[in-house]
Short mmCIF file of C-alpha atoms and ligand atoms in Angstrom, two decimals:
data_model
loop_
_atom_site.label_atom_id
_atom_site.label_comp_id
_atom_site.label_asym_id
_atom_site.label_seq_id
_atom_site.Cartn_x
_atom_site.Cartn_y
_atom_site.Cartn_z
CA UNK A 1 -16.83 -3.56 1.09
CA UNK A 2 -15.49 -2.09 -2.11
CA UNK A 3 -12.20 -0.26 -2.37
CA UNK A 4 -12.84 3.42 -3.03
CA UNK A 5 -9.41 5.05 -2.54
CA UNK A 6 -6.33 3.92 -4.47
CA UNK A 7 -2.90 5.55 -4.51
CA UNK A 8 -0.37 4.69 -7.22
CA UNK A 9 3.36 5.56 -7.05
CA UNK A 10 4.24 6.18 -10.68
CA UNK A 11 7.11 6.89 -13.03
CA UNK A 12 6.53 7.96 -16.64
CA UNK A 13 5.68 5.56 -19.41
CA UNK A 14 5.23 2.29 -17.51
CA UNK A 15 3.24 3.99 -14.76
CA UNK A 16 1.11 6.01 -17.18
CA UNK A 17 0.23 3.02 -19.27
CA UNK A 18 -0.70 1.05 -16.16
CA UNK A 19 -2.85 3.92 -14.87
CA UNK A 20 -4.63 4.15 -18.21
CA UNK A 21 -5.62 0.47 -17.96
CA UNK A 22 -6.43 0.71 -14.24
CA UNK A 23 -8.81 3.65 -14.80
CA UNK A 24 -10.32 1.99 -17.86
CA UNK A 25 -10.99 -1.14 -15.80
CA UNK A 26 -12.28 0.66 -12.72
CA UNK A 27 -14.67 2.99 -14.55
CA UNK A 28 -15.95 0.09 -16.63
CA UNK A 29 -16.69 -1.87 -13.45
CA UNK A 30 -14.19 -4.52 -14.49
CA UNK A 31 -11.96 -4.51 -11.44
CA UNK A 32 -13.78 -6.73 -8.93
CA UNK A 33 -13.68 -5.28 -5.44
CA UNK A 34 -13.09 -1.71 -6.59
CA UNK A 35 -15.90 0.82 -6.78
CA UNK A 36 -16.40 2.25 -10.31
CA UNK A 37 -16.31 5.69 -8.64
CA UNK A 38 -13.06 5.01 -6.77
CA UNK A 39 -10.80 8.00 -6.22
CA UNK A 40 -7.34 7.45 -7.74
CA UNK A 41 -4.36 9.50 -6.57
CA UNK A 42 -1.09 9.35 -8.47
CA UNK A 43 2.15 10.26 -6.71
CA UNK A 44 4.62 10.80 -9.54
CA UNK A 45 8.38 10.77 -9.67
CA UNK A 46 10.00 14.18 -10.16
CA UNK A 47 13.67 13.16 -9.98
CA UNK A 48 13.80 13.07 -13.82
CA UNK A 49 12.99 16.78 -13.90
CA UNK A 50 15.40 18.99 -15.78
CA UNK A 51 15.86 22.66 -16.63
CA UNK A 52 16.39 23.07 -20.38
CA UNK A 53 16.66 26.39 -22.21
CA UNK A 54 15.37 28.11 -19.09
CA UNK A 55 12.31 25.88 -18.87
CA UNK A 56 11.38 23.48 -16.11
CA UNK A 57 10.50 20.13 -17.68
CA UNK A 58 8.88 17.35 -15.62
CA UNK A 59 8.91 14.29 -17.90
CA UNK A 60 7.11 11.83 -15.63
CA UNK A 61 4.40 14.26 -14.47
CA UNK A 62 3.80 15.24 -18.09
CA UNK A 63 3.74 11.69 -19.41
CA UNK A 64 1.10 10.77 -16.82
CA UNK A 65 -0.85 13.99 -17.43
CA UNK A 66 -0.83 13.74 -21.22
CA UNK A 67 -1.55 9.99 -21.22
CA UNK A 68 -4.51 10.19 -18.85
CA UNK A 69 -5.69 13.48 -20.42
CA UNK A 70 -5.68 11.98 -23.91
CA UNK A 71 -3.01 14.36 -25.19
CA UNK A 72 -0.10 11.92 -25.46
CA UNK A 73 1.58 10.88 -28.69
CA UNK A 74 0.62 7.20 -28.62
CA UNK A 75 3.51 5.98 -30.79
CA UNK A 76 6.32 7.75 -28.92
CA UNK A 77 4.68 7.31 -25.52
CA UNK A 78 5.85 10.78 -24.43
CA UNK A 79 5.10 14.33 -25.49
CA UNK A 80 2.09 15.74 -27.29
CA UNK A 81 0.26 14.15 -30.18
CA UNK A 82 0.47 15.89 -33.59
CA UNK A 83 3.63 17.59 -32.38
CA UNK A 84 5.83 19.88 -34.49
CA UNK A 85 9.47 20.73 -33.81
CA UNK A 86 10.15 24.30 -34.98
CA UNK A 87 11.45 25.49 -31.61
CA UNK A 88 13.96 22.66 -31.47
CA UNK A 89 15.13 23.33 -35.04
CA UNK A 90 15.53 27.05 -34.35
CA UNK A 91 17.46 26.40 -31.12
CA UNK A 92 19.78 24.03 -32.99
CA UNK A 93 20.41 26.76 -35.59
CA UNK A 94 21.75 28.90 -32.75
CA UNK A 95 23.97 26.00 -31.74
CA UNK A 96 22.77 26.04 -28.16
CA UNK A 97 22.92 22.88 -26.08
CA UNK A 98 21.36 20.58 -25.24
CA UNK A 99 20.33 19.58 -28.74
CA UNK A 100 19.51 16.02 -27.68
CA UNK A 101 16.51 16.96 -25.57
CA UNK A 102 13.24 16.75 -27.50
CA UNK A 103 11.24 19.90 -26.87
CA UNK A 104 8.15 19.88 -29.05
CA UNK A 105 6.32 23.08 -29.91
CA UNK A 106 3.04 22.11 -28.25
CA UNK A 107 4.88 20.67 -25.26
CA UNK A 108 6.78 23.95 -24.84
CA UNK A 109 3.52 25.69 -23.87
CA UNK A 110 3.22 23.39 -20.83
CA UNK A 111 6.80 24.15 -19.78
CA UNK A 112 6.29 27.89 -20.26
CA UNK A 113 3.20 27.90 -18.04
CA UNK A 114 4.95 25.77 -15.43
CA UNK A 115 8.12 27.84 -15.40
CA UNK A 116 6.21 31.12 -15.15
CA UNK A 117 4.16 29.85 -12.23
CA UNK A 118 7.24 28.51 -10.44
CA UNK A 119 8.98 31.83 -10.91
CA UNK A 120 5.92 33.60 -9.52
CA UNK A 121 6.42 31.53 -6.38
CA UNK A 122 3.92 28.70 -6.71
CA UNK A 123 5.16 25.28 -5.57
CA UNK A 124 5.30 22.49 -8.16
CA UNK A 125 2.26 20.81 -6.56
CA UNK A 126 0.12 23.91 -7.15
CA UNK A 127 1.47 24.25 -10.68
CA UNK A 128 0.67 20.60 -11.40
CA UNK A 129 -2.86 21.07 -10.09
CA UNK A 130 -3.31 24.05 -12.41
CA UNK A 131 -1.99 22.14 -15.44
CA UNK A 132 -4.24 19.17 -14.60
CA UNK A 133 -7.31 21.42 -14.70
CA UNK A 134 -6.81 21.44 -18.44
CA UNK A 135 -5.87 17.79 -18.87
CA UNK A 136 -7.42 15.60 -16.20
CA UNK A 137 -10.54 17.37 -14.99
CA UNK A 138 -12.41 17.25 -18.34
CA UNK A 139 -11.75 13.51 -18.73
CA UNK A 140 -11.80 12.26 -15.13
CA UNK A 141 -13.68 14.91 -13.12
CA UNK A 142 -12.42 14.91 -9.56
CA UNK A 143 -11.90 11.13 -9.53
CA UNK A 144 -8.21 11.48 -10.38
CA UNK A 145 -5.49 13.55 -8.73
CA UNK A 146 -1.86 13.89 -9.79
CA UNK A 147 0.69 14.91 -7.15
CA UNK A 148 4.44 15.40 -7.55
CA UNK A 149 6.33 13.34 -4.96
CA UNK A 150 7.94 16.53 -3.66
CA UNK A 151 7.98 20.29 -4.30
CA UNK A 152 11.75 20.30 -3.74
CA UNK A 153 14.39 20.05 -6.42
CA UNK A 154 15.63 16.46 -6.72
CA UNK A 155 17.72 15.29 -9.67
CA UNK A 156 18.95 11.85 -10.59
CA UNK A 157 22.50 11.87 -11.93
CA UNK A 158 24.38 8.94 -13.41
CA UNK A 159 28.13 8.29 -13.45
CA UNK A 160 29.63 6.43 -16.42
CA UNK A 161 33.22 5.45 -17.19
CA UNK A 162 34.94 8.02 -19.44
CA UNK A 163 38.66 7.61 -20.16
CA UNK A 164 38.81 11.20 -21.50
CA UNK A 165 38.04 12.61 -18.06
CA UNK A 166 40.89 13.00 -15.53
CA UNK A 167 38.80 11.18 -12.94
CA UNK A 168 38.02 8.39 -15.42
CA UNK A 169 34.30 8.99 -15.06
CA UNK A 170 31.70 11.47 -16.11
CA UNK A 171 28.59 12.38 -14.18
CA UNK A 172 25.53 13.54 -16.09
CA UNK A 173 21.87 14.23 -15.60
CA UNK A 174 19.74 11.13 -15.89
CA UNK A 175 18.04 12.55 -19.01
CA UNK A 176 21.39 12.85 -20.77
CA UNK A 177 22.22 9.24 -19.90
CA UNK A 178 18.84 8.08 -21.13
CA UNK A 179 18.32 10.24 -24.22
CA UNK A 180 21.80 11.09 -25.48
CA UNK A 181 23.59 7.90 -24.47
CA UNK A 182 20.42 5.76 -24.76
CA UNK A 183 21.56 3.99 -21.60
CA UNK A 184 23.99 2.11 -23.86
CA UNK A 185 26.91 2.15 -21.40
CA UNK A 186 26.79 0.75 -17.87
CA UNK A 187 25.85 3.15 -15.09
CA UNK A 188 28.57 2.98 -12.42
CA UNK A 189 26.51 4.80 -9.84
CA UNK A 190 23.19 6.55 -9.64
CA UNK A 191 22.92 9.54 -7.32
CA UNK A 192 19.69 11.26 -6.37
CA UNK A 193 20.76 14.80 -5.64
CA UNK A 194 18.63 16.53 -3.02
CA UNK A 195 16.51 13.47 -2.30
CA UNK A 196 17.56 13.05 1.33
CA UNK A 197 16.74 16.70 2.06
CA UNK A 198 13.39 16.73 0.27
CA UNK A 199 9.94 16.62 1.84
CA UNK A 200 6.80 14.98 0.51
CA UNK A 201 4.58 17.41 -1.42
CA UNK A 202 1.32 18.45 0.26
CA UNK A 203 -1.21 15.62 0.19
CA UNK A 204 1.29 12.84 -0.54
CA UNK A 205 1.53 11.27 2.92
CA UNK A 206 -2.23 11.59 3.44
CA UNK A 207 -2.86 9.93 0.09
CA UNK A 208 -0.82 6.94 1.27
CA UNK A 209 -2.21 6.85 4.81
CA UNK A 210 -5.85 7.27 3.76
CA UNK A 211 -5.74 4.86 0.82
CA UNK A 212 -7.35 1.44 0.93
CA UNK A 213 -4.98 0.14 -1.72
CA UNK A 214 -1.49 1.33 -2.66
CA UNK A 215 -0.09 0.15 -6.00
CA UNK A 216 3.49 0.06 -7.26
CA UNK A 217 2.92 -0.16 -11.03
CA UNK A 218 5.45 -1.70 -13.43
CA UNK A 219 7.65 1.39 -13.20
CA UNK A 220 11.42 1.58 -12.95
CA UNK A 221 12.26 0.29 -9.44
CA UNK A 222 15.34 2.51 -9.11
CA UNK A 223 14.84 5.84 -10.86
CA UNK A 224 11.03 6.02 -10.60
CA UNK A 225 9.59 4.09 -7.63
CA UNK A 226 12.99 4.09 -5.89
CA UNK A 227 13.18 7.87 -5.83
CA UNK A 228 9.55 8.24 -4.73
CA UNK A 229 10.15 5.86 -1.81
CA UNK A 230 13.36 7.77 -1.07
CA UNK A 231 11.57 11.01 -0.19
CA UNK A 232 11.98 11.14 3.60
CA UNK A 233 8.83 9.88 5.32
CA UNK A 234 7.38 8.25 2.25
CA UNK A 235 8.68 4.74 2.71
CA UNK A 236 7.52 4.77 6.33
CA UNK A 237 4.06 5.89 5.22
CA UNK A 238 3.85 2.95 2.80
CA UNK A 239 5.09 0.59 5.48
CA UNK A 240 2.60 1.86 8.07
CA UNK A 241 -0.54 2.48 6.01
CA UNK A 242 -3.63 0.42 6.81
CA UNK A 243 -4.00 -0.05 3.04
CA UNK A 244 -2.84 -3.20 1.34
CA UNK A 245 0.18 -2.65 -0.89
CA UNK A 246 0.65 -4.50 -4.16
CA UNK A 247 3.26 -4.23 -6.90
CA UNK A 248 3.53 -5.46 -10.50
CA UNK A 249 6.88 -6.54 -11.88
CA UNK A 250 8.48 -4.30 -14.53
CA UNK A 251 10.86 -7.16 -15.27
CA UNK A 252 9.45 -9.92 -17.45
CA UNK A 253 11.48 -12.97 -18.41
CA UNK A 254 14.65 -11.48 -16.96
CA UNK A 255 14.56 -8.14 -18.74
CA UNK A 256 12.67 -4.86 -18.87
CA UNK A 257 10.00 -4.67 -21.53
CA UNK A 258 11.10 -1.20 -22.62
CA UNK A 259 13.25 1.43 -20.95
CA UNK A 260 16.41 0.79 -18.92
CA UNK A 261 15.39 -0.84 -15.66
CA UNK A 262 18.05 -3.47 -16.35
CA UNK A 263 20.91 -0.94 -16.35
CA UNK A 264 19.59 0.78 -13.24
CA UNK A 265 19.07 -2.44 -11.25
CA UNK A 266 22.56 -3.61 -12.19
CA UNK A 267 24.05 -0.33 -10.99
CA UNK A 268 22.55 -0.82 -7.51
CA UNK A 269 23.40 -4.52 -7.38
CA UNK A 270 19.86 -5.92 -7.60
CA UNK A 271 19.31 -9.10 -9.60
CA UNK A 272 17.49 -8.32 -12.87
CA UNK A 273 14.55 -10.65 -12.39
CA UNK A 274 10.95 -10.50 -11.24
CA UNK A 275 12.01 -12.22 -8.01
CA UNK A 276 14.98 -9.90 -7.56
CA UNK A 277 12.83 -6.78 -7.77
CA UNK A 278 10.16 -8.28 -5.49
CA UNK A 279 12.79 -9.07 -2.86
CA UNK A 280 14.36 -5.64 -3.33
CA UNK A 281 11.05 -3.98 -2.42
CA UNK A 282 10.54 -6.59 0.30
CA UNK A 283 7.57 -7.72 2.36
CA UNK A 284 6.05 -5.22 4.77
CA UNK A 285 6.00 -7.97 7.37
CA UNK A 286 9.83 -7.91 7.15
CA UNK A 287 10.52 -4.19 6.87
CA UNK A 288 9.80 -3.78 3.17
CA UNK A 289 6.97 -2.03 1.34
CA UNK A 290 4.86 -4.78 -0.27
CA UNK A 291 2.13 -7.18 0.76
CA UNK A 292 1.83 -8.73 -2.69
CA UNK A 293 3.91 -8.98 -5.85
CA UNK A 294 2.57 -9.92 -9.25
CA UNK A 295 4.92 -11.47 -11.80
CA UNK A 296 4.42 -12.49 -15.42
CA UNK A 297 3.44 -16.09 -16.24
CA UNK A 298 6.94 -16.51 -17.73
CA UNK A 299 8.33 -15.94 -14.25
CA UNK A 300 6.07 -18.42 -12.51
CA UNK A 301 9.07 -20.32 -11.14
CA UNK A 302 9.87 -17.26 -8.99
CA UNK A 303 6.74 -17.75 -6.88
CA UNK A 304 8.17 -20.09 -4.19
CA UNK A 305 11.13 -17.76 -3.54
CA UNK A 306 8.80 -14.76 -3.31
CA UNK A 307 6.52 -16.55 -0.86
CA UNK A 308 9.58 -17.55 1.17
CA UNK A 309 10.40 -13.81 1.30
CA UNK A 310 7.03 -13.21 2.98
CA UNK A 311 5.14 -11.94 -0.07
CA UNK A 312 1.79 -12.95 -1.45
CA UNK A 313 2.64 -13.75 -5.04
CA UNK A 314 0.92 -14.79 -8.24
CA UNK A 315 1.76 -15.07 -11.94
CA UNK A 316 -0.45 -13.59 -14.69
CA UNK A 317 0.31 -12.08 -18.12
CA UNK A 318 1.93 -8.68 -17.45
CA UNK A 319 2.27 -7.19 -20.93
CA UNK A 320 0.46 -3.88 -21.21
CA UNK A 321 -0.52 -4.37 -24.85
CA UNK A 322 -3.82 -2.48 -24.59
CA UNK A 323 -6.10 -0.99 -21.90
CA UNK A 324 -8.12 -4.22 -21.58
CA UNK A 325 -5.02 -6.36 -21.00
CA UNK A 326 -3.73 -3.77 -18.53
CA UNK A 327 -7.09 -3.62 -16.73
CA UNK A 328 -6.89 -7.40 -16.29
CA UNK A 329 -3.45 -6.96 -14.68
CA UNK A 330 -4.91 -4.38 -12.30
CA UNK A 331 -7.77 -6.74 -11.42
CA UNK A 332 -5.29 -9.54 -10.69
CA UNK A 333 -3.26 -7.20 -8.48
CA UNK A 334 -6.34 -6.25 -6.46
CA UNK A 335 -7.50 -9.83 -6.03
CA UNK A 336 -4.01 -10.89 -4.92
CA UNK A 337 -4.01 -8.63 -1.87
CA UNK A 338 -7.71 -7.87 -1.32
CA UNK A 339 -9.55 -11.09 -2.13
CA UNK A 340 -12.22 -10.18 0.43
CA UNK A 341 -13.27 -7.01 -1.40
CA UNK A 342 -16.51 -7.86 -3.17
CA UNK A 343 -18.32 -6.47 -6.17
P1 GDP B 401 9.71 5.98 -17.39
O1 GDP B 401 9.74 7.00 -16.28
O2 GDP B 401 9.17 6.53 -18.67
O3 GDP B 401 10.98 5.22 -17.52
O4 GDP B 401 8.59 4.94 -16.96
P2 GDP B 401 8.38 4.06 -15.67
O5 GDP B 401 9.49 4.17 -14.69
O6 GDP B 401 6.99 4.30 -15.18
O7 GDP B 401 8.34 2.61 -16.31
C1 GDP B 401 9.38 2.08 -17.08
C2 GDP B 401 9.44 0.60 -16.87
O8 GDP B 401 8.18 0.00 -17.17
C3 GDP B 401 10.38 -0.08 -17.84
O9 GDP B 401 11.69 -0.04 -17.35
C4 GDP B 401 9.83 -1.50 -17.95
O10 GDP B 401 10.54 -2.33 -17.06
C5 GDP B 401 8.39 -1.36 -17.50
N1 GDP B 401 7.43 -1.71 -18.53
C6 GDP B 401 7.18 -1.04 -19.68
N2 GDP B 401 6.21 -1.68 -20.39
C7 GDP B 401 5.85 -2.77 -19.67
C8 GDP B 401 4.88 -3.83 -19.87
O11 GDP B 401 4.14 -3.90 -20.86
N3 GDP B 401 4.81 -4.78 -18.88
C9 GDP B 401 5.59 -4.74 -17.76
N4 GDP B 401 5.44 -5.70 -16.84
N5 GDP B 401 6.50 -3.76 -17.56
C10 GDP B 401 6.62 -2.78 -18.49
CA1 CA B 402 11.00 8.69 -15.75
#
């Protein structure tokens, strides 16, 4: 029996890069146990979303959409390729904030379409479907679906120490912490505004329940996968699905490869290690969300502790250097939790 339905809970760059390799491997018949025609559903984080200059921007949805639709700038890893920046320059000339947010000219078209549709009353899930008709359908047909985790407004905010403030701290949108401050100061707390009152977007719970394999890619465990799992009902769906659930560590050799997983894990008191993140997600057999956890070969010594925590665990190279290397990671993840699936 080959796996034909896979659901991936994704953030932006780490998730998108993993998905690119996963799809490359699956369609090339290089992921043993998975049908080359397998349907892949992506449930993407929307807690990074921000309104800027009157436009609704969804960084993680767009990074996944542009990456898998071959429109991404490969060097930056976000935004459109062959981008120009006239809109940003003109806005700066007016002196309007925020000047730190990178709105490219080509990218602006996406945000204009999205904002107009939202204002006409369409939910984000319907808007995303419409945008994906341009980006995903031509490349992937109907073998790939992208769903926002929720249609509701959820925003991650970060508190940092600030002696200039009467309270001694300043709270800002996650994007400001990440882009303007470059996550260079410790995050005292991370708050997901609206998360506890949100509902899963249409199709999300079914995609988890009906999947044969659920994957937690090497995405940020706090502000990407953590927020997705925090949508009420979602964690329970992952815990209860008949699918096998496997994750790949975003922490390699005690640090994130790129991004700021380290700062976020520290702020919630989770050890910054492959074992720490695996235990944080936890084994489904003990109330967590994972059956298996893949770590990098450099973290091989974490395997006994992970197995003690009730997880199936293995160590393989986890650097997403190119689609072939990433496809090999995906294949290792499948064989860890579904060794019985045959080609
Ligand atoms: P974001 O929304 O753009 O921050 O992207 P994600 O949340 O999807 O993923 C970001 C995380 O991916 C980073 O914090 C890293 O820990 C992880 N990451 C990035 N590149 C690699 C890689 O090559 N290998 C592994 N194992 N993790 C990676
Ligand atoms: Ca993100």
